[in-house]
PDB file of C-alpha atoms in Angstrom:
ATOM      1  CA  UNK A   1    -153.958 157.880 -72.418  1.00  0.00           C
ATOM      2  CA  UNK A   2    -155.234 154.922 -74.177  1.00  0.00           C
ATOM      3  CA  UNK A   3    -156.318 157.597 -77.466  1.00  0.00           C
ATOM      4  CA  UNK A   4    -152.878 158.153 -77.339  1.00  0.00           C
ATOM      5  CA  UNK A   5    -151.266 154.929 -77.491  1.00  0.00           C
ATOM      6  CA  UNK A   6    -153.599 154.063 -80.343  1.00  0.00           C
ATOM      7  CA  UNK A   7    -152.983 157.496 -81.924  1.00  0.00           C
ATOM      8  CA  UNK A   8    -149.157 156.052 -81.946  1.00  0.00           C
ATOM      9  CA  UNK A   9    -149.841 152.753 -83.222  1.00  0.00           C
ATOM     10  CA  UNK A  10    -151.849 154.476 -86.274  1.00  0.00           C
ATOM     11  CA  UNK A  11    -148.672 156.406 -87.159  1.00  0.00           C
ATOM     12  CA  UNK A  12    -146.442 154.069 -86.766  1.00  0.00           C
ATOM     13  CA  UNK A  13    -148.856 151.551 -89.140  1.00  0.00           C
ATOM     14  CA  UNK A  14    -148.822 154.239 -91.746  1.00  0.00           C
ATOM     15  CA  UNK A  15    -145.312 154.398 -91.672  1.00  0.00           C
ATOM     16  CA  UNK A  16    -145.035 150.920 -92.552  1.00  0.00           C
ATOM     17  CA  UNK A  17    -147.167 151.108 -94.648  1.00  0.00           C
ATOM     18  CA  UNK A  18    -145.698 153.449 -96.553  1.00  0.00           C
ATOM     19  CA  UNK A  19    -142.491 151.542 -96.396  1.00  0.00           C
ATOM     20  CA  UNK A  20    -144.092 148.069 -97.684  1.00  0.00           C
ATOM     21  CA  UNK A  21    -145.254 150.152-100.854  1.00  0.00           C
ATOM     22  CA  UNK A  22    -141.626 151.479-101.173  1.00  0.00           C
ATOM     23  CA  UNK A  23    -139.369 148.087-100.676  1.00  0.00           C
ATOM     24  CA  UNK A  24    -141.802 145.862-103.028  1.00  0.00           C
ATOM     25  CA  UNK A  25    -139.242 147.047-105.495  1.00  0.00           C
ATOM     26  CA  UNK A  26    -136.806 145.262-103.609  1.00  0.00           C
ATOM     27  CA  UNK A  27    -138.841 142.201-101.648  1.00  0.00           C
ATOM     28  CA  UNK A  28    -141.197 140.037-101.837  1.00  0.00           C
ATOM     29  CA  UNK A  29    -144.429 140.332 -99.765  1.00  0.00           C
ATOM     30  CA  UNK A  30    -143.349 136.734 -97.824  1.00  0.00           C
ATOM     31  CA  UNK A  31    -140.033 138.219 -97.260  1.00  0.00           C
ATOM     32  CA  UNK A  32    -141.116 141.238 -95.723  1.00  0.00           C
ATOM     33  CA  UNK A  33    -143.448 139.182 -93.407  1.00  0.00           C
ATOM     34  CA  UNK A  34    -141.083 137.184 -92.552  1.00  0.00           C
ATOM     35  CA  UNK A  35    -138.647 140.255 -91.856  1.00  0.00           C
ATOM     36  CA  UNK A  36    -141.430 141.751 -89.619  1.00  0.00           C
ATOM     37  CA  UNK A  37    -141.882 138.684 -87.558  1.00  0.00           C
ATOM     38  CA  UNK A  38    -138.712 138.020 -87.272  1.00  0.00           C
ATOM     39  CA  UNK A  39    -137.835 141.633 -85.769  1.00  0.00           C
ATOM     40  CA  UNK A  40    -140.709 141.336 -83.582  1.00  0.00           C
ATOM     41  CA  UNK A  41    -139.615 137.747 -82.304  1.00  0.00           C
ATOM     42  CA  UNK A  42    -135.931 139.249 -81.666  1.00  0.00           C
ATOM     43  CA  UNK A  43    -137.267 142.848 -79.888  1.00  0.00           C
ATOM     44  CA  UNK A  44    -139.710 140.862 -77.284  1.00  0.00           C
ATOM     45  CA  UNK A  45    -136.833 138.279 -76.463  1.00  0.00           C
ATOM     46  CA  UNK A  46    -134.546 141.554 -75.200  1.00  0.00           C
ATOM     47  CA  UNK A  47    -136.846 143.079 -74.202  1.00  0.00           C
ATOM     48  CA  UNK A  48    -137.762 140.613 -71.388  1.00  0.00           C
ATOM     49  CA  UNK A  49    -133.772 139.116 -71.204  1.00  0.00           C
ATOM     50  CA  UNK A  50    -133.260 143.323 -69.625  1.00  0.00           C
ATOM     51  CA  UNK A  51    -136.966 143.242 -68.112  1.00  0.00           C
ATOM     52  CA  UNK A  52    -137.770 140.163 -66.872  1.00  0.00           C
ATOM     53  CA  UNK A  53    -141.026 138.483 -67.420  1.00  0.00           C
ATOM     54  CA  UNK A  54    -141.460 135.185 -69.232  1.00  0.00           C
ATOM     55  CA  UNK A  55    -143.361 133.885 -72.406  1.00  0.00           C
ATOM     56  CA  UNK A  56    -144.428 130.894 -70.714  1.00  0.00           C
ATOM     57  CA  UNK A  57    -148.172 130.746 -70.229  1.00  0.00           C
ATOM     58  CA  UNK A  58    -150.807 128.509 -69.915  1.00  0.00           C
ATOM     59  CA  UNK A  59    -153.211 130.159 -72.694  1.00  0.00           C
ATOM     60  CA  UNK A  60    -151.067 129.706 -75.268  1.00  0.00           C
ATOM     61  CA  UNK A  61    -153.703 127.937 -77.419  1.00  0.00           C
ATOM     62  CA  UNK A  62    -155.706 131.655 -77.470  1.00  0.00           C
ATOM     63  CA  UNK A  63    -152.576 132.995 -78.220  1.00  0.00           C
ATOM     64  CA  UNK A  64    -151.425 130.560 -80.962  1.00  0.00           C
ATOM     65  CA  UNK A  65    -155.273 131.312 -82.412  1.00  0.00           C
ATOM     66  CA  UNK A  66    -155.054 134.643 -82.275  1.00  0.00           C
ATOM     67  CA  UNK A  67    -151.908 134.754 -84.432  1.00  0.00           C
ATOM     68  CA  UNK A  68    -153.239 132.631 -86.909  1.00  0.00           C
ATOM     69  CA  UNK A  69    -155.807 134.436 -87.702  1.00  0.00           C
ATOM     70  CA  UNK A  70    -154.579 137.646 -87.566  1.00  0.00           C
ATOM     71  CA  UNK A  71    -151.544 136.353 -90.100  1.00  0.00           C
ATOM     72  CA  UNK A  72    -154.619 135.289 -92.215  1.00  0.00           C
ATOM     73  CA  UNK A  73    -155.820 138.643 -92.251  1.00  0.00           C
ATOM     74  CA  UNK A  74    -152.899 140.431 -92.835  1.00  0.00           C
ATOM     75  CA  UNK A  75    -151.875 137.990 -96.090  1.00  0.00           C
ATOM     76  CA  UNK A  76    -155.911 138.568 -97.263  1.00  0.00           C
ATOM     77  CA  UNK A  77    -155.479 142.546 -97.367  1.00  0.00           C
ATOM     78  CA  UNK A  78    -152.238 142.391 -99.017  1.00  0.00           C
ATOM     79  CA  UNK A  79    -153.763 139.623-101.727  1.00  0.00           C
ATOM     80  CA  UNK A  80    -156.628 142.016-102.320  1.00  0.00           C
ATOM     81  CA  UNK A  81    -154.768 145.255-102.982  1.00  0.00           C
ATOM     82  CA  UNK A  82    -153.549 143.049-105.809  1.00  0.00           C
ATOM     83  CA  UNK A  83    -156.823 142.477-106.838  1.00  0.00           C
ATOM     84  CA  UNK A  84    -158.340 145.921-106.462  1.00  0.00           C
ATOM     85  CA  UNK A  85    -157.944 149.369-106.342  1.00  0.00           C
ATOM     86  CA  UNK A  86    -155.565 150.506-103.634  1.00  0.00           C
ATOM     87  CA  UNK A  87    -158.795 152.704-102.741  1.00  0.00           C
ATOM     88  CA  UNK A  88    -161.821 150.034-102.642  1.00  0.00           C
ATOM     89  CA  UNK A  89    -159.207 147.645-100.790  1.00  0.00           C
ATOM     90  CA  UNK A  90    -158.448 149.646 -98.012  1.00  0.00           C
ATOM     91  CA  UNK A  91    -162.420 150.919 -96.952  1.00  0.00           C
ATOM     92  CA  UNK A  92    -163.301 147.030 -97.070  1.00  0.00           C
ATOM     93  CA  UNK A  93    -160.109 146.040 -94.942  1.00  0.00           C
ATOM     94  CA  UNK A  94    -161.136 149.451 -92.475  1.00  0.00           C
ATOM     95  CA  UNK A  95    -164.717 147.949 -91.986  1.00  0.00           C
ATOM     96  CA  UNK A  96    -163.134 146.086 -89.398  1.00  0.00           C
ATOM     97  CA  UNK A  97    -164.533 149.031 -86.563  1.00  0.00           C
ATOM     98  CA  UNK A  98    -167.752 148.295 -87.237  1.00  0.00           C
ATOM     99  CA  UNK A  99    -167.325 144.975 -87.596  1.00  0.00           C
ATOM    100  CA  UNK A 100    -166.111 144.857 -83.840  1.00  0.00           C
ATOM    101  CA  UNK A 101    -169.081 146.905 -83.053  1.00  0.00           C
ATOM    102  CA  UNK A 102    -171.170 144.315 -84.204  1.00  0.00           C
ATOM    103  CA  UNK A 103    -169.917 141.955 -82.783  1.00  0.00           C
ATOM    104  CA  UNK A 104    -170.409 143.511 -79.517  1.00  0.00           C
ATOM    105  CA  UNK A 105    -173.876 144.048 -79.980  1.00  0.00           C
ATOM    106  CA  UNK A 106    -174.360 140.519 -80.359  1.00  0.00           C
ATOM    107  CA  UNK A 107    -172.743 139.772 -77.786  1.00  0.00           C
ATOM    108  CA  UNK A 108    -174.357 141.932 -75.664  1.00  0.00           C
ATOM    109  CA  UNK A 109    -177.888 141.125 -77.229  1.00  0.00           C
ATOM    110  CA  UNK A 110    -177.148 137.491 -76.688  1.00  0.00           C
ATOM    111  CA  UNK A 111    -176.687 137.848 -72.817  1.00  0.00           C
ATOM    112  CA  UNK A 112    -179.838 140.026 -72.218  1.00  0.00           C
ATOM    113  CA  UNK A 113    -177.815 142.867 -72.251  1.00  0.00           C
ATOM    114  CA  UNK A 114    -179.396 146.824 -72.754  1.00  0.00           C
ATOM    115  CA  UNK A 115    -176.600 148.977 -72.138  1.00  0.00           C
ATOM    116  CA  UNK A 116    -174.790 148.975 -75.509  1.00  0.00           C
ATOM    117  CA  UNK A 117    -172.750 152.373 -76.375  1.00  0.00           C
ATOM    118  CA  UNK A 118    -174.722 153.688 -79.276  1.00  0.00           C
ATOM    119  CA  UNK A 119    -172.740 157.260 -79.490  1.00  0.00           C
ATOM    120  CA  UNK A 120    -170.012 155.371 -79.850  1.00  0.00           C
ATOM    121  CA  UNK A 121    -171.043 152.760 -82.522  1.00  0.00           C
ATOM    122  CA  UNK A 122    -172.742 156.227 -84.049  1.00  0.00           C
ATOM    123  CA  UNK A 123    -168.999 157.807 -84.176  1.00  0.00           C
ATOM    124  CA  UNK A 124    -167.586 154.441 -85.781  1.00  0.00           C
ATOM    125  CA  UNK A 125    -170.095 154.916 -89.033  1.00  0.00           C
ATOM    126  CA  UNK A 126    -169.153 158.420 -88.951  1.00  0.00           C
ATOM    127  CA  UNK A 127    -165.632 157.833 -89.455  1.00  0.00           C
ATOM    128  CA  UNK A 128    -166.471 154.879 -92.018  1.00  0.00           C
ATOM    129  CA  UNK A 129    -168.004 157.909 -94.142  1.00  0.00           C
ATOM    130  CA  UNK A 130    -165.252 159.934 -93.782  1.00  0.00           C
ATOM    131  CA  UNK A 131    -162.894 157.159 -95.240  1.00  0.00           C
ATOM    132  CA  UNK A 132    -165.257 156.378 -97.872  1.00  0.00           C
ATOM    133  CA  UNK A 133    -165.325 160.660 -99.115  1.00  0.00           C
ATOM    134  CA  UNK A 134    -161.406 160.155 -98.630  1.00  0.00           C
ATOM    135  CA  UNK A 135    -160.741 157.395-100.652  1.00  0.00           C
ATOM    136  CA  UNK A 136    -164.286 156.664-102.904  1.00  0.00           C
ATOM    137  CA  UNK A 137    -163.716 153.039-103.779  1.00  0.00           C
ATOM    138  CA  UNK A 138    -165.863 151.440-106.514  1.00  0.00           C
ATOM    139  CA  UNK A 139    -166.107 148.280-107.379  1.00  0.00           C
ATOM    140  CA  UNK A 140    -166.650 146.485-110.920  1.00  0.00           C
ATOM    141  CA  UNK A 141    -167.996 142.877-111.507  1.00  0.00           C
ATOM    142  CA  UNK A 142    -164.660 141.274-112.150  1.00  0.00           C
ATOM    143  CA  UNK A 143    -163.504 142.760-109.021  1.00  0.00           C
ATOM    144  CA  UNK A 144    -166.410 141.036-106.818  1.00  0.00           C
ATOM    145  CA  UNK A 145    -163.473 138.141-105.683  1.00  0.00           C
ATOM    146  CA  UNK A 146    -161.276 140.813-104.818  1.00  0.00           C
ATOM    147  CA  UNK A 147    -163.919 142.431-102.456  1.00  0.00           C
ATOM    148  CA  UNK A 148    -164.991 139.319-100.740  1.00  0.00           C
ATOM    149  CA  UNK A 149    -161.405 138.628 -99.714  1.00  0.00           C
ATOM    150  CA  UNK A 150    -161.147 142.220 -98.601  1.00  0.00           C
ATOM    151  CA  UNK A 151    -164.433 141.902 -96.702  1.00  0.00           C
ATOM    152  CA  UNK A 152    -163.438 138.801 -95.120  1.00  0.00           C
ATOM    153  CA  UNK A 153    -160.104 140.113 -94.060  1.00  0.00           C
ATOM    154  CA  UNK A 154    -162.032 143.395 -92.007  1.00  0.00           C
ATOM    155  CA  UNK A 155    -163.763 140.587 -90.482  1.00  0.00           C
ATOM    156  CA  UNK A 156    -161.103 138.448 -89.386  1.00  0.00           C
ATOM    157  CA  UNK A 157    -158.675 141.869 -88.522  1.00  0.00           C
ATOM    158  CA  UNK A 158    -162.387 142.870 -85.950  1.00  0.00           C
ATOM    159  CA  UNK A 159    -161.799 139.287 -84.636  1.00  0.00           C
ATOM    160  CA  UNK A 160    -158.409 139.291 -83.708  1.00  0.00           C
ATOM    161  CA  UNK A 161    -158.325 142.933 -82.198  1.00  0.00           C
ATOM    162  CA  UNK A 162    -161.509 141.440 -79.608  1.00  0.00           C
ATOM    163  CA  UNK A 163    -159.059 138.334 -78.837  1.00  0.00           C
ATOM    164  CA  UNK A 164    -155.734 141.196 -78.522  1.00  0.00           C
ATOM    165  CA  UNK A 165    -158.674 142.718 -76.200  1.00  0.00           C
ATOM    166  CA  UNK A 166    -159.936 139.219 -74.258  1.00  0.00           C
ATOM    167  CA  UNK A 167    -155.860 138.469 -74.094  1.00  0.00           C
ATOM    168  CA  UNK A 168    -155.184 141.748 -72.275  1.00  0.00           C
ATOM    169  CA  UNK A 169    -158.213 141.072 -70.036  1.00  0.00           C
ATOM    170  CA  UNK A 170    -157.137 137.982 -68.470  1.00  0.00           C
ATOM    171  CA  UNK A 171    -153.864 139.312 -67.885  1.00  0.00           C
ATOM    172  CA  UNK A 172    -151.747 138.658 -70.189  1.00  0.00           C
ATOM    173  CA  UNK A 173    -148.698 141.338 -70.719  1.00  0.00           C
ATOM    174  CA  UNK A 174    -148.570 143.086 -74.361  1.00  0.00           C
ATOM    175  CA  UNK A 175    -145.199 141.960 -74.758  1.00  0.00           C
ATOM    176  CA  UNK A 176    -146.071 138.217 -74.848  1.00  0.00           C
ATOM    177  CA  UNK A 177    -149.312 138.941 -77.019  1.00  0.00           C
ATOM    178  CA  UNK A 178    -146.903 140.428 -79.881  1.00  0.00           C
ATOM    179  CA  UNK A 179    -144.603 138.040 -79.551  1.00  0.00           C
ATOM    180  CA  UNK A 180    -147.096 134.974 -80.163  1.00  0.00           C
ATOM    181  CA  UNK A 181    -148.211 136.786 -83.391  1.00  0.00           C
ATOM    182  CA  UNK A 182    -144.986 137.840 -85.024  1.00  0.00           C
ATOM    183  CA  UNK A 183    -143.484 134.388 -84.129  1.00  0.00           C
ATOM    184  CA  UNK A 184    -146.864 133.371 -86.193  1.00  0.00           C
ATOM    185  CA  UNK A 185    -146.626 135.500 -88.884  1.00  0.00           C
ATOM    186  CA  UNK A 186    -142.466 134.880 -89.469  1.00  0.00           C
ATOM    187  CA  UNK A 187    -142.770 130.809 -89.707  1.00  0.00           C
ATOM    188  CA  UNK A 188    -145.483 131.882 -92.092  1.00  0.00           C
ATOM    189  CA  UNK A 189    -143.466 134.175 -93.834  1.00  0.00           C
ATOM    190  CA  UNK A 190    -140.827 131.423 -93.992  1.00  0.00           C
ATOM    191  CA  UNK A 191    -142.758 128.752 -95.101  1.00  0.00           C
ATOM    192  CA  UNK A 192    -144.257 130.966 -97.869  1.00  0.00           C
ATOM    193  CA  UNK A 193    -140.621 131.838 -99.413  1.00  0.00           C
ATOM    194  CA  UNK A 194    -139.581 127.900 -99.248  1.00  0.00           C
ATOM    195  CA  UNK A 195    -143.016 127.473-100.774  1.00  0.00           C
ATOM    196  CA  UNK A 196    -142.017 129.835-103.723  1.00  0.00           C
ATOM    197  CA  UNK A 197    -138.709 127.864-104.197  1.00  0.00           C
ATOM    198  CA  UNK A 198    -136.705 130.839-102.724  1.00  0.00           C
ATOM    199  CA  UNK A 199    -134.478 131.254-100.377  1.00  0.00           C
ATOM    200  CA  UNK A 200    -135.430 134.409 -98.166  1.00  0.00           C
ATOM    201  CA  UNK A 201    -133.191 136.764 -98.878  1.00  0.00           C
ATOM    202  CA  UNK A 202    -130.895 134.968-101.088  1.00  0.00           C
ATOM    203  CA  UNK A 203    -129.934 137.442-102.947  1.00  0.00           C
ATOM    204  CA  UNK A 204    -128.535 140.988-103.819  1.00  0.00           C
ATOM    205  CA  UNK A 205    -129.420 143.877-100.989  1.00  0.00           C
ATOM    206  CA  UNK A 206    -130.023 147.696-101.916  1.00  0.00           C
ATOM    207  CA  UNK A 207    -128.966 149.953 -98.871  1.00  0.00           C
ATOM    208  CA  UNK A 208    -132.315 151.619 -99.765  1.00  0.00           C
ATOM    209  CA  UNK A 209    -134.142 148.750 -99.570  1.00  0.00           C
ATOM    210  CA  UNK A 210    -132.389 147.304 -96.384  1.00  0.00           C
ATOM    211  CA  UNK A 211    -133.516 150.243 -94.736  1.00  0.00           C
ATOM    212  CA  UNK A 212    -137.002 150.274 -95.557  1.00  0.00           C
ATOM    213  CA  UNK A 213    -137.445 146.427 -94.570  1.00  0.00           C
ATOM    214  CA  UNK A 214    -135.688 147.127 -91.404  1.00  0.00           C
ATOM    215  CA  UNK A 215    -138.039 149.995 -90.568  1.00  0.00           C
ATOM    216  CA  UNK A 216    -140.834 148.102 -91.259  1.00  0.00           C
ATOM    217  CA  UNK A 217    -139.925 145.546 -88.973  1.00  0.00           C
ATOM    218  CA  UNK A 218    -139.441 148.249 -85.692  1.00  0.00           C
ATOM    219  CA  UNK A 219    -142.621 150.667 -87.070  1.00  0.00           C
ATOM    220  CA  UNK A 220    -144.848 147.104 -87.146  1.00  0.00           C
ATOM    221  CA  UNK A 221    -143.453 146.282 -83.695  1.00  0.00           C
ATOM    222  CA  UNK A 222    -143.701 149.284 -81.737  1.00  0.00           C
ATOM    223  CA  UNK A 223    -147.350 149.458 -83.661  1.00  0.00           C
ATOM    224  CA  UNK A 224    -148.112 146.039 -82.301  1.00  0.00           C
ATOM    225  CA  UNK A 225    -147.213 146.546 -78.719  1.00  0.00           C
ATOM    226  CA  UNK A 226    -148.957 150.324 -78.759  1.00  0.00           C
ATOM    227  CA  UNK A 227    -151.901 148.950 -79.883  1.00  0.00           C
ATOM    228  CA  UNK A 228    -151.883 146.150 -77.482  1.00  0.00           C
ATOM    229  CA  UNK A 229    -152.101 148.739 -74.874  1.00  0.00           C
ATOM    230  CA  UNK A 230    -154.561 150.936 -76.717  1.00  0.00           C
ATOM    231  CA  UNK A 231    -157.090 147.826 -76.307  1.00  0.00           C
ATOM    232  CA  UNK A 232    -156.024 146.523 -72.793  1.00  0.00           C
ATOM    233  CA  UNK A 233    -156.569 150.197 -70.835  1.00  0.00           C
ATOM    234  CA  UNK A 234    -159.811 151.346 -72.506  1.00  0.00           C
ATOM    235  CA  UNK A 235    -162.731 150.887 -74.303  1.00  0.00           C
ATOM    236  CA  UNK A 236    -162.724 148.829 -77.123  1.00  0.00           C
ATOM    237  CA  UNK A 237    -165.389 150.989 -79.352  1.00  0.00           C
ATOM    238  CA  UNK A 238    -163.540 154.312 -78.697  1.00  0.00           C
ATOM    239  CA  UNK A 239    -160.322 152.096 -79.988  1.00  0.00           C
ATOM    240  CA  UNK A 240    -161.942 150.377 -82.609  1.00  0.00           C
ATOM    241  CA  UNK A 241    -163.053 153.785 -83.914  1.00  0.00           C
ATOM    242  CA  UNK A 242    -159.137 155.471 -83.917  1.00  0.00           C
ATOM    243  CA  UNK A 243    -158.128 153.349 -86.004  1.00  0.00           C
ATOM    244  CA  UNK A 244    -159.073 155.312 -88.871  1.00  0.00           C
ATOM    245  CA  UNK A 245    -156.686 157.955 -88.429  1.00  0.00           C
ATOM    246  CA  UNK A 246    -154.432 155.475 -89.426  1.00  0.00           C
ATOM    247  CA  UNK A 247    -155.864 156.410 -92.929  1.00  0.00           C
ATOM    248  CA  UNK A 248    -155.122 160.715 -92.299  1.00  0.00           C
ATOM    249  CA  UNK A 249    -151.685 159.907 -91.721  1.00  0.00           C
ATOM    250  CA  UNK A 250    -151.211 157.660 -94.890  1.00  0.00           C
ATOM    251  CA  UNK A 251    -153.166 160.355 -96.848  1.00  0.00           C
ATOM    252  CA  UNK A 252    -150.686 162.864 -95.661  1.00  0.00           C
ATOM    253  CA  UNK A 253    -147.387 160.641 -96.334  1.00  0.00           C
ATOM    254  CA  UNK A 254    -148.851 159.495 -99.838  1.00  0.00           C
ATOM    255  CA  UNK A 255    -148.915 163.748-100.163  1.00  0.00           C
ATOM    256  CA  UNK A 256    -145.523 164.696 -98.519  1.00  0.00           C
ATOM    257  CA  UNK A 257    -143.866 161.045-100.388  1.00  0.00           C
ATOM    258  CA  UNK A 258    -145.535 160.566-104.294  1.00  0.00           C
ATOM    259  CA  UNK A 259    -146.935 164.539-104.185  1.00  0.00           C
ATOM    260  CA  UNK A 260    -150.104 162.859-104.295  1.00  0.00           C
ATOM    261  CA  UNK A 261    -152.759 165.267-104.521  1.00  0.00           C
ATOM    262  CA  UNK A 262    -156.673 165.745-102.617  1.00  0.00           C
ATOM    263  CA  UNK A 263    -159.382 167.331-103.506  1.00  0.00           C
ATOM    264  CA  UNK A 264    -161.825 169.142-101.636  1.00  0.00           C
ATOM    265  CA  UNK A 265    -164.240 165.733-100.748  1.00  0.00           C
ATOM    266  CA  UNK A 266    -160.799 164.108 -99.780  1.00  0.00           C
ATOM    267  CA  UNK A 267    -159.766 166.910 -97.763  1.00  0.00           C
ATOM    268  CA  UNK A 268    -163.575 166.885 -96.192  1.00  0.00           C
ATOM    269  CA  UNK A 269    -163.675 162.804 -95.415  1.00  0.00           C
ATOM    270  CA  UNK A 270    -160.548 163.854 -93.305  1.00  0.00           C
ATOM    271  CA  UNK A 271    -162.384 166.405 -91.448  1.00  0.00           C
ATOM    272  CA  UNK A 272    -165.284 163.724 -90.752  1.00  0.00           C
ATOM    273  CA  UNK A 273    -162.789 161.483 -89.282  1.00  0.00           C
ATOM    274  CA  UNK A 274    -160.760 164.016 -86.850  1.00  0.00           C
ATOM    275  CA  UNK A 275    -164.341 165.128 -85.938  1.00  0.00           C
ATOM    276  CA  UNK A 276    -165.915 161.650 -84.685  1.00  0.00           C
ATOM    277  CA  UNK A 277    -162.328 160.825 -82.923  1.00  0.00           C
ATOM    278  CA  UNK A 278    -162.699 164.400 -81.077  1.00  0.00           C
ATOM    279  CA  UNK A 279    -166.467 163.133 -80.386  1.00  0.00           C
ATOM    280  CA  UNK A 280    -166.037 159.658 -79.351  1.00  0.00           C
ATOM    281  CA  UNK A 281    -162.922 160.508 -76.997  1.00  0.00           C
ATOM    282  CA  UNK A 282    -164.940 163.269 -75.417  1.00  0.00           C
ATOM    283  CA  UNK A 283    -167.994 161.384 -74.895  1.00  0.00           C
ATOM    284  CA  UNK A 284    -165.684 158.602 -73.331  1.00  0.00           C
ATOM    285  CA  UNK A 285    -163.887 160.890 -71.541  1.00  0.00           C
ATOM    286  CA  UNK A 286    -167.087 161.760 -69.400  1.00  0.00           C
ATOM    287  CA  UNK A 287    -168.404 158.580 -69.529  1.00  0.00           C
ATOM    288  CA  UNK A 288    -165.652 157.661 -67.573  1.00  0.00           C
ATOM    289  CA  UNK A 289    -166.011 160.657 -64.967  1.00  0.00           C
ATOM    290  CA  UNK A 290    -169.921 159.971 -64.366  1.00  0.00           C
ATOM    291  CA  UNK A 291    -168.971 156.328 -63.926  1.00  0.00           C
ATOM    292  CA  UNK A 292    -166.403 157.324 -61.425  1.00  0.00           C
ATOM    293  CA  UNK A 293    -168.566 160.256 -59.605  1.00  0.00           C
ATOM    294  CA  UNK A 294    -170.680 157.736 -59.697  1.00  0.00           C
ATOM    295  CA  UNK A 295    -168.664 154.658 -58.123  1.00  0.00           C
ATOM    296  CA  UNK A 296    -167.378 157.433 -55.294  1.00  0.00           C
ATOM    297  CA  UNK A 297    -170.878 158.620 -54.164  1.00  0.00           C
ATOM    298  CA  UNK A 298    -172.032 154.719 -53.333  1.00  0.00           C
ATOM    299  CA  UNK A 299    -168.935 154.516 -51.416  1.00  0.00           C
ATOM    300  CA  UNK A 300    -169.456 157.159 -49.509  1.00  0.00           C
ATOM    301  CA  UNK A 301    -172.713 156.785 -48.744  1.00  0.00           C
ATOM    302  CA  UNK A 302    -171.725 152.744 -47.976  1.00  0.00           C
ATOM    303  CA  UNK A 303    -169.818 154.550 -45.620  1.00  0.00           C
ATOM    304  CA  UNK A 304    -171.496 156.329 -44.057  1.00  0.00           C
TER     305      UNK A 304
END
């Protein structure tokens, strides 16, 4: 289930993806972060008016961090797809797996631990090939500022999906995590318009354009609260590592949307990444049922 919920929150991401490349002809970047957030804010508040629940809590400092930096991240990787090739940008922004995976083994390493998931970690550079025979970024020497911002945002994106992970952990409900961060990321949004000397939204609408902003907004929320999950029920490697087939189903809309064409190394990286998914959800998968067996056969013989 949890390969599934972050299978959903990849397509949905490419879909607004997709759509943030479409409405820049018709908004800026601040006022389609601030259109996100403010969706996000709005869909969490219903959803626990009909629900229940509450947003009080009494980590709201981790929550308020978390937020700020993932808004950091996300206003980094947009900043460096100005700066670079749409192709370089995104490989250095989808470093954040192993990122996450290294951060783990320092963590682990730190506390005297031995048990770290190599097959997994193994599947996560897998994929990172795949993306880089799918996309082939290069990089020139006026470019080098570009990368380091790119770089930096993987690292901050790995950091926030372990707090998303840490949040979850200590109980706290995905609808309150998303809510924190688009609240977050709309004041931000806000504050960069005013900053600009514009009013957000201030000005003539397209019906095409309204459209696209407003799916963005429910395709980044949905995404949010899917993903939320995706880290709360499993593990975080086998996660960490599905989030490249967020870049399959971009490849596949950038085909079906601009008749974008790939060629046989493209069509190859994609193969590399639906392979080390398949792998790292079926060596999860009976991970899982040895720890179990496992976990029932020391009860039983507790029992007996």
């Amino acid at each position: 289930m949890q390969s599934l919920w972050m299978l959903c929150a990849t397509f949905l991401f490419a879909i607004m993806a997709a759509c943030v490349k479409l409405s820049a002809d018709y908004y800026s970047t601040s006022e389609i972060l601030l259109c996100r957030g403010l969706f996000g804010v709005f869909f969490v508040l219903t959803l626990v008016r009909i629900n229940g629940g509450t947003l009080a809590t009494s980590r709201a400092s981790k929550h308020i961090l978390r937020s700020i930096i993932g808004v950091i991240s996300l206003w980094m990787s947009f900043y460096a797809i100005t700066l670079l090739p749409l192709a370089t940008a995104t490989t250095l922004n989808y470093m954040s797996p192993i990122w996450i995976a290294l951060i783990l083994f320092a963590i682990d390493f730190r506390q005297g631990k031995r048990h770290f998931d190599w097959s997994l970690a193994f599947t996560i550079l897998l994929s990172f090939i795949g993306v880089t025979l799918l996309l082939r970024p290069s990089i020139h020497a006026d470019e080098l500022t570009g990368g380091l911002i790119a770089l930096i945002s993987g690292i901050l994106t790995a950091i926030a999906y372990l707090q998303v992970r840490g949040l979850s952990q200590l109980g706290e409900p995905e609808y309150r995590i998303v809510f924190y961060f688009s609240l977050i990321g709309a004041i931000t949004g806000l504050v960069a318009c005013l900053f600009q000397g514009k009013i957000p939204f201030w000005h003539n609408h397209h019906p095409v354009g309204a459209i696209l902003i407003l799916t963005i907004g429910v395709t980044a929320t949905l995404a949010q609260m899917a993903l939320t999950r995706a880290y709360r029920l499993g593990n975080t490697l086998l996660t960490a590592n599905l989030q490249y087939s967020s870049i399959i189903f971009s490849s596949l809309l950038s085909i079906l949307i601009w008749s974008n064409t790939m060629d046989w190394m493209g069509w190859a990286g994609i193969a590399i990444i639906l392979i080390s998914g398949m792998l790292s959800t079926f060596y999860n998968y009976h991970r899982t049922l040895a720890t179990k067996r496992s976990m029932t056969s020391t009860h039983k013989v507790q029992a007996s």
